[in-house]
GROMACS .gro file of C-alpha atoms in nm:
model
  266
    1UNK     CA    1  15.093   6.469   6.731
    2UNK     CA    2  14.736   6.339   6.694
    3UNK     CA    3  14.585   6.007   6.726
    4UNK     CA    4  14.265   5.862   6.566
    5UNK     CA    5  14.109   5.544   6.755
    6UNK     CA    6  14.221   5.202   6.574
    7UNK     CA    7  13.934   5.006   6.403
    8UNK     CA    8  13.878   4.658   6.342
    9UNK     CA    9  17.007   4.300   8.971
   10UNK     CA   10  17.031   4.689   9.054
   11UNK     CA   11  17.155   4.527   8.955
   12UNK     CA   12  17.297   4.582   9.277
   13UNK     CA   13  17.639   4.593   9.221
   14UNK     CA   14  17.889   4.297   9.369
   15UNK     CA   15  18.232   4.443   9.305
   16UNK     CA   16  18.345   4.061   9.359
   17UNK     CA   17  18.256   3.977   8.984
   18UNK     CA   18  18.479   4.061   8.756
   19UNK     CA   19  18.448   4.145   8.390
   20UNK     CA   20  18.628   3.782   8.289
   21UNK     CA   21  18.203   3.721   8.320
   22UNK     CA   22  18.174   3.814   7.940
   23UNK     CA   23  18.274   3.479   7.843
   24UNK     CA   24  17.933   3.327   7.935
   25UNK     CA   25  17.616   3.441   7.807
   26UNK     CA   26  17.475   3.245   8.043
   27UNK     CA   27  17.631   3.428   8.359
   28UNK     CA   28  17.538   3.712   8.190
   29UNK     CA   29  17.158   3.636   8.186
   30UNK     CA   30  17.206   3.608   8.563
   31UNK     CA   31  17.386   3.896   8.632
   32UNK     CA   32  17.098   4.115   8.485
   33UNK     CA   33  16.861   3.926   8.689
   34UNK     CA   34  16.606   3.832   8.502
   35UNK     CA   35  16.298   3.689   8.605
   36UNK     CA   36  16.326   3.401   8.465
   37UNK     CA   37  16.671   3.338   8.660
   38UNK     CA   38  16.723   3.418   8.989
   39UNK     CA   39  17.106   3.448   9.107
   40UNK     CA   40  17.291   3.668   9.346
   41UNK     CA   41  17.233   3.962   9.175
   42UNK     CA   42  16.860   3.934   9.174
   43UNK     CA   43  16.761   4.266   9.345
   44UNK     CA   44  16.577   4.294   9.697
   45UNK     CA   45  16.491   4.609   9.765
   46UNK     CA   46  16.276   4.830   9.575
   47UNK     CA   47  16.316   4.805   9.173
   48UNK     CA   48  16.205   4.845   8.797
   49UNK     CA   49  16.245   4.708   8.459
   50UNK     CA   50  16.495   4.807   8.218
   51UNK     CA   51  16.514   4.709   7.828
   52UNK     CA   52  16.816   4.846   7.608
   53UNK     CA   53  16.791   4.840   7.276
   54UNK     CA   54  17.094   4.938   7.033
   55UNK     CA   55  16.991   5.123   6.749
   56UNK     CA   56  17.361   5.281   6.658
   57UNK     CA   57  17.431   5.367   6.312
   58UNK     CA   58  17.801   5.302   6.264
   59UNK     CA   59  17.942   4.996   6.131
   60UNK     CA   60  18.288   5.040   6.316
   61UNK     CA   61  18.132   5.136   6.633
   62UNK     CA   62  17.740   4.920   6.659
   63UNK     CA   63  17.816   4.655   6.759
   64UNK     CA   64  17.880   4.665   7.095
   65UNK     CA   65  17.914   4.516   7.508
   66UNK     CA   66  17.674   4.694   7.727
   67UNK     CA   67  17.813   4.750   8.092
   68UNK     CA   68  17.548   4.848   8.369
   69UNK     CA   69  17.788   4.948   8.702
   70UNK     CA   70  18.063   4.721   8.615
   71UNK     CA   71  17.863   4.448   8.504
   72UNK     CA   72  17.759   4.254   8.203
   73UNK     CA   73  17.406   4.314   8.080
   74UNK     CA   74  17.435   4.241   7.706
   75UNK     CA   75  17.705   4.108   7.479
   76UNK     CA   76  17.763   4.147   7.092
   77UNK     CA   77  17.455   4.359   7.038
   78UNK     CA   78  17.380   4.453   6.677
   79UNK     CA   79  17.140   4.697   6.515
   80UNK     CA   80  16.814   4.664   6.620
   81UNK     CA   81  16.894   4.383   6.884
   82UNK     CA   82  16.758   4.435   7.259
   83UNK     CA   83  16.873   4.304   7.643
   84UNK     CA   84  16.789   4.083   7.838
   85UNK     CA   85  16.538   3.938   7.562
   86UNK     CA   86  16.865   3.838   7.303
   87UNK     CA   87  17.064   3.645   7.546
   88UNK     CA   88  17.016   3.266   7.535
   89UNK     CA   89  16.772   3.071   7.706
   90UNK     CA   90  16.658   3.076   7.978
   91UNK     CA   91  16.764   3.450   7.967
   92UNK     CA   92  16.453   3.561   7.764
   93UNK     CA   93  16.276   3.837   7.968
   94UNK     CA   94  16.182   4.139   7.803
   95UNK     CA   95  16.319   4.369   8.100
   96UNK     CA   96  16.542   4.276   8.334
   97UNK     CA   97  16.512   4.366   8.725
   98UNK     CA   98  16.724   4.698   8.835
   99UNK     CA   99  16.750   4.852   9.156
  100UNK     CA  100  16.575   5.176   9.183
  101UNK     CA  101  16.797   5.482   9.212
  102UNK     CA  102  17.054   5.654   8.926
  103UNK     CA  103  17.231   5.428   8.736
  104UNK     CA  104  17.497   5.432   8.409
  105UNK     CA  105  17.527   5.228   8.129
  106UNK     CA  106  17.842   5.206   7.953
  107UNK     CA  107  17.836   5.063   7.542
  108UNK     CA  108  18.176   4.918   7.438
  109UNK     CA  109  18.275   4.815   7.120
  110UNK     CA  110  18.236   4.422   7.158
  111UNK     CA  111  18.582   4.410   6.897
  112UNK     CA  112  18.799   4.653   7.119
  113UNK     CA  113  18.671   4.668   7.472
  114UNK     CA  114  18.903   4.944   7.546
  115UNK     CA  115  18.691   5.206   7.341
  116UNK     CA  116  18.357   5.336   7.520
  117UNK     CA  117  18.123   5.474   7.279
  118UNK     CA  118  17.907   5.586   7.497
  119UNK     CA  119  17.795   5.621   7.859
  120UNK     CA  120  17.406   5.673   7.883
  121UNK     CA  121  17.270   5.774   8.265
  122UNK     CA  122  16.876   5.683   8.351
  123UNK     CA  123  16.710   5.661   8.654
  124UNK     CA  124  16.547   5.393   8.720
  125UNK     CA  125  16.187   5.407   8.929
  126UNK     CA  126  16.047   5.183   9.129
  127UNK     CA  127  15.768   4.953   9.014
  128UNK     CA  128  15.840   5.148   8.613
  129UNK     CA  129  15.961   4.972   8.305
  130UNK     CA  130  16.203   5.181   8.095
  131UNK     CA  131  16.351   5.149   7.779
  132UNK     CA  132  16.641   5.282   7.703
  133UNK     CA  133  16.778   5.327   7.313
  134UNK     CA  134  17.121   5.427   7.223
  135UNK     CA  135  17.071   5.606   6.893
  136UNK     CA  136  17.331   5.800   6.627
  137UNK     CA  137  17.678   5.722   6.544
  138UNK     CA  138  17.623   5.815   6.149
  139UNK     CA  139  17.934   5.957   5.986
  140UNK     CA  140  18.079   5.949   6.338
  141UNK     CA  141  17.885   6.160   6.510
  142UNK     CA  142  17.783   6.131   6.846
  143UNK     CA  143  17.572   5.819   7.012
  144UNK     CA  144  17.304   5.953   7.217
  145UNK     CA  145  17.007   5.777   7.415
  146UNK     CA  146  16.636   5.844   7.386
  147UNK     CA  147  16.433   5.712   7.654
  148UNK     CA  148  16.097   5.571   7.714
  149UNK     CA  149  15.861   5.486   8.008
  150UNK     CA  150  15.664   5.172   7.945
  151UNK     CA  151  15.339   5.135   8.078
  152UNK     CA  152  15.291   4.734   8.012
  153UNK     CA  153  14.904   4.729   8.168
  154UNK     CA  154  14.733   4.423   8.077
  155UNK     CA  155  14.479   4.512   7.729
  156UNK     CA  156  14.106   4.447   7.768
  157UNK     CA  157  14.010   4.116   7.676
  158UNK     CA  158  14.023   3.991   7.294
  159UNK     CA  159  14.289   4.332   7.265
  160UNK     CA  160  14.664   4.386   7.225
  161UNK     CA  161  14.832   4.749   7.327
  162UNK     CA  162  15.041   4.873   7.082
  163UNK     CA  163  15.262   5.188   7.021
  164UNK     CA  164  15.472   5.346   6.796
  165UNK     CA  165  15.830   5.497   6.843
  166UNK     CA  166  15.987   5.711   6.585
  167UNK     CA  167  16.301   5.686   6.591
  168UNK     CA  168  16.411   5.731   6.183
  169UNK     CA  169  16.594   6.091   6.161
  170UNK     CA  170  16.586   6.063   5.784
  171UNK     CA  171  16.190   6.037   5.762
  172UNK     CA  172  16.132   6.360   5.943
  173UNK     CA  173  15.796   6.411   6.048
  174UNK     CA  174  15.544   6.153   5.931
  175UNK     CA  175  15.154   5.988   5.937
  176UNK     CA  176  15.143   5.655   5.996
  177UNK     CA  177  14.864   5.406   5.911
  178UNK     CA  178  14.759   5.100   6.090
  179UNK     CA  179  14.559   4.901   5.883
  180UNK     CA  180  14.371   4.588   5.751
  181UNK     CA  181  14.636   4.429   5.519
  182UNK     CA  182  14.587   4.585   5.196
  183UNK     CA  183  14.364   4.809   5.258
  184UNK     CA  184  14.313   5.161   5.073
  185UNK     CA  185  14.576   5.413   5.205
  186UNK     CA  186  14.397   5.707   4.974
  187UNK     CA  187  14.104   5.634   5.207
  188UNK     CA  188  14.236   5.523   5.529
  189UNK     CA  189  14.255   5.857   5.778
  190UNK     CA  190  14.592   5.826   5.974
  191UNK     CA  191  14.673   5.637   6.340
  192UNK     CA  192  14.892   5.870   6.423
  193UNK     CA  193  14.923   6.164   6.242
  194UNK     CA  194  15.283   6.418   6.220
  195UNK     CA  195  15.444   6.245   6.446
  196UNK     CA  196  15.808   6.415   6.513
  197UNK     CA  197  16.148   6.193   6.514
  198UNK     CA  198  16.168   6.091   6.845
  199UNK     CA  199  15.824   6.080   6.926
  200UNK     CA  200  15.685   5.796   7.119
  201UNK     CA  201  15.308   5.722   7.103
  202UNK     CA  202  15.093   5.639   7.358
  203UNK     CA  203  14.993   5.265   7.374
  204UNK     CA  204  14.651   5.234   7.158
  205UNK     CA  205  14.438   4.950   7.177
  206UNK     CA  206  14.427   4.701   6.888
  207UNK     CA  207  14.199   4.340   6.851
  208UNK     CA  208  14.355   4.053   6.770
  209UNK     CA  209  14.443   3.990   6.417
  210UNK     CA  210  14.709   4.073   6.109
  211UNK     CA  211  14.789   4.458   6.027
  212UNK     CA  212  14.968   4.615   5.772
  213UNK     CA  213  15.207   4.950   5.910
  214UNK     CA  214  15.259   5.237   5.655
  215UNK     CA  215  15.459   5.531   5.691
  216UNK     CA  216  15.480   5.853   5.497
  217UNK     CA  217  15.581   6.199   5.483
  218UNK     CA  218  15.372   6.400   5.721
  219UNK     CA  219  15.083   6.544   5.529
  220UNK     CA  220  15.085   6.367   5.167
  221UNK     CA  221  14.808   6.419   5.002
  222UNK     CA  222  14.566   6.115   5.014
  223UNK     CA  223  14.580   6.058   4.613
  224UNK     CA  224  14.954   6.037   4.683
  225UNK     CA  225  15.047   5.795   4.979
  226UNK     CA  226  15.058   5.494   4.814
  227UNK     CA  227  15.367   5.608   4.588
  228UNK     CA  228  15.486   5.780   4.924
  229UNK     CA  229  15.536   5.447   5.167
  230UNK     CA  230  15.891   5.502   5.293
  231UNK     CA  231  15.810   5.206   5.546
  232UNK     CA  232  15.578   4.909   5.509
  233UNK     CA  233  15.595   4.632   5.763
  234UNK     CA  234  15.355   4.431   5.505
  235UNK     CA  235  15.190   4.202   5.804
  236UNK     CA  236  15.209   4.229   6.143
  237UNK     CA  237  15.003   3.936   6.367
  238UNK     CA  238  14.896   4.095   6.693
  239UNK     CA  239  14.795   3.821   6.997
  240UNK     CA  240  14.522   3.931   7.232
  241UNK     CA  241  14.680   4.000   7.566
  242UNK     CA  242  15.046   4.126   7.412
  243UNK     CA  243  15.183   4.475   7.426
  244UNK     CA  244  15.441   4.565   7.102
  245UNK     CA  245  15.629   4.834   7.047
  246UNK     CA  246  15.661   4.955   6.645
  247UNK     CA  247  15.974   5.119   6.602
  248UNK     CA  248  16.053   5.322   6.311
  249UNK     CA  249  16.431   5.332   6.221
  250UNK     CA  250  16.744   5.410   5.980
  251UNK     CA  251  16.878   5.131   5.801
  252UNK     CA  252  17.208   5.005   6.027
  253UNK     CA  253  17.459   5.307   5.855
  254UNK     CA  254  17.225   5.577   5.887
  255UNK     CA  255  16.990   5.706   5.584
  256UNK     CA  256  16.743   5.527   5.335
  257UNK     CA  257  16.556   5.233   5.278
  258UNK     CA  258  16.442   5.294   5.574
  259UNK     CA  259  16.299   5.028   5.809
  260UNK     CA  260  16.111   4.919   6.121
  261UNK     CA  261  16.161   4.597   6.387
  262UNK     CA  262  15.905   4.519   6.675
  263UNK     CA  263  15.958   4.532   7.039
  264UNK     CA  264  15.755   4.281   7.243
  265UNK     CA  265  15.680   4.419   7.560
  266UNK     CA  266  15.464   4.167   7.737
   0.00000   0.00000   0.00000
């Protein structure tokens, strides 16, 4: 993959809880211990920041309860939808606090919560932010997790940080362009160019101001990429002093139109 510059709590676990804590989204912002609410869960020794973001393609099994060591730390997930940052206010942080060390997070389906669908392990480093994606599920194969380390420095002044995660299996390899909206993709030379499925970029730096994202086939030829666009997130508004995550995706059962959502990250 090349790039081209842009222009322009542990959750330590408390075995007194039990999982009748489901029934509250608001016990369940606590128990992840997020910063912006402190409970008995909130960890005190050393720690890091974990996101999870479901990104299953299975109607019958995505939409799901994700368990981190016996307790809640999302409910009713859908495609595309992300902990701590979907549970109701207060509950808003992007990441949520987790003791460093190994840790397991276990997806069940929020209709039966007798069926796991899967189990994902991550370590989780001290002082790190990690996001975690559970991804598959098409056809009824197997829901895997790809994983990402995410360095949330604050951008230079006037500048956002944002990356790109591909994460459509469908689109294979592919250039994308991040651009003035509207602008010329025959003449526009690529932000990131043949990136792989499950690729994450680094974070490039970006002024404030609206974008357009366009992604095609790895290698079209210039005259062609306009009639190529398999995704085209038309405007994107970028604040100075945010970090975003672009994430390329499936539609929610797998396959074409494809599709991408946006992470905030700070």
């Amino acid at each position: 993959m090349t790039m081209n510059p842009i222009n322009s709590t542990s959750v330590r676990v408390t075995r007194r809880f039990t999982m009748a804590l489901f029934a509250a989204l608001a016990v369940v912002g606590t128990a992840c211990g997020t910063t912006d609410a402190e409970g008995p869960l909130q960890p005190s020794g050393p720690q890091g920041r974990v996101r999870f973001v479901n990104m299953i393609t299975d109607t019958t099994r995505g939409r799901v309860n994700a368990i981190l060591e016996s307790l809640p730390f999302g409910v009713n997930l859908t495609y595309t939808q992300s902990t701590p940052s979907s549970l109701a206010a207060p509950n808003t942080a992007f990441y949520a606090a987790v003791l460093s060390g190994s840790r397991a997070l276990v997806l069940k389906r929020t209709a039966d919560t007798n069926t796991t669908v899967a189990t994902i392990n991550f370590t989780v480093t001290a002082s790190q932010d990690r996001t975690v994606y559970a991804i598959g599920g098409a056809s009824g194969t197997a829901v895997t997790a790809f994983q990402t380390v995410d360095d949330n420095a604050l951008p230079a002044s006037g500048q956002a940080r944002v990356r790109v995660v591909h994460l459509s299996p469908t689109a294979g390899a592919v250039d994308i362009f991040v651009t003035a909206v509207g602008a010329d993709l025959a003449t526009a030379t690529p932000t990131l160019a043949n990136v792989a499925y499950q690729t994450a970029s680094s974070y490039l730096p970006l002024a404030a101001g609206t974008y357009q994202v366009r992604v095609v086939p790895a290698g079209t030829a210039a005259a062609s990429r306009a009639g190529a666009v398999a995704i085209n997130v038309a405007s994107l508004a970028i604040t100075a002093g945010t970090g975003r995550t672009i994430v390329a995706a499936d539609n929610n059962v797998g396959g074409a139109p494809l599709r991408a959502f946006v992470l905030s990250d700070q």
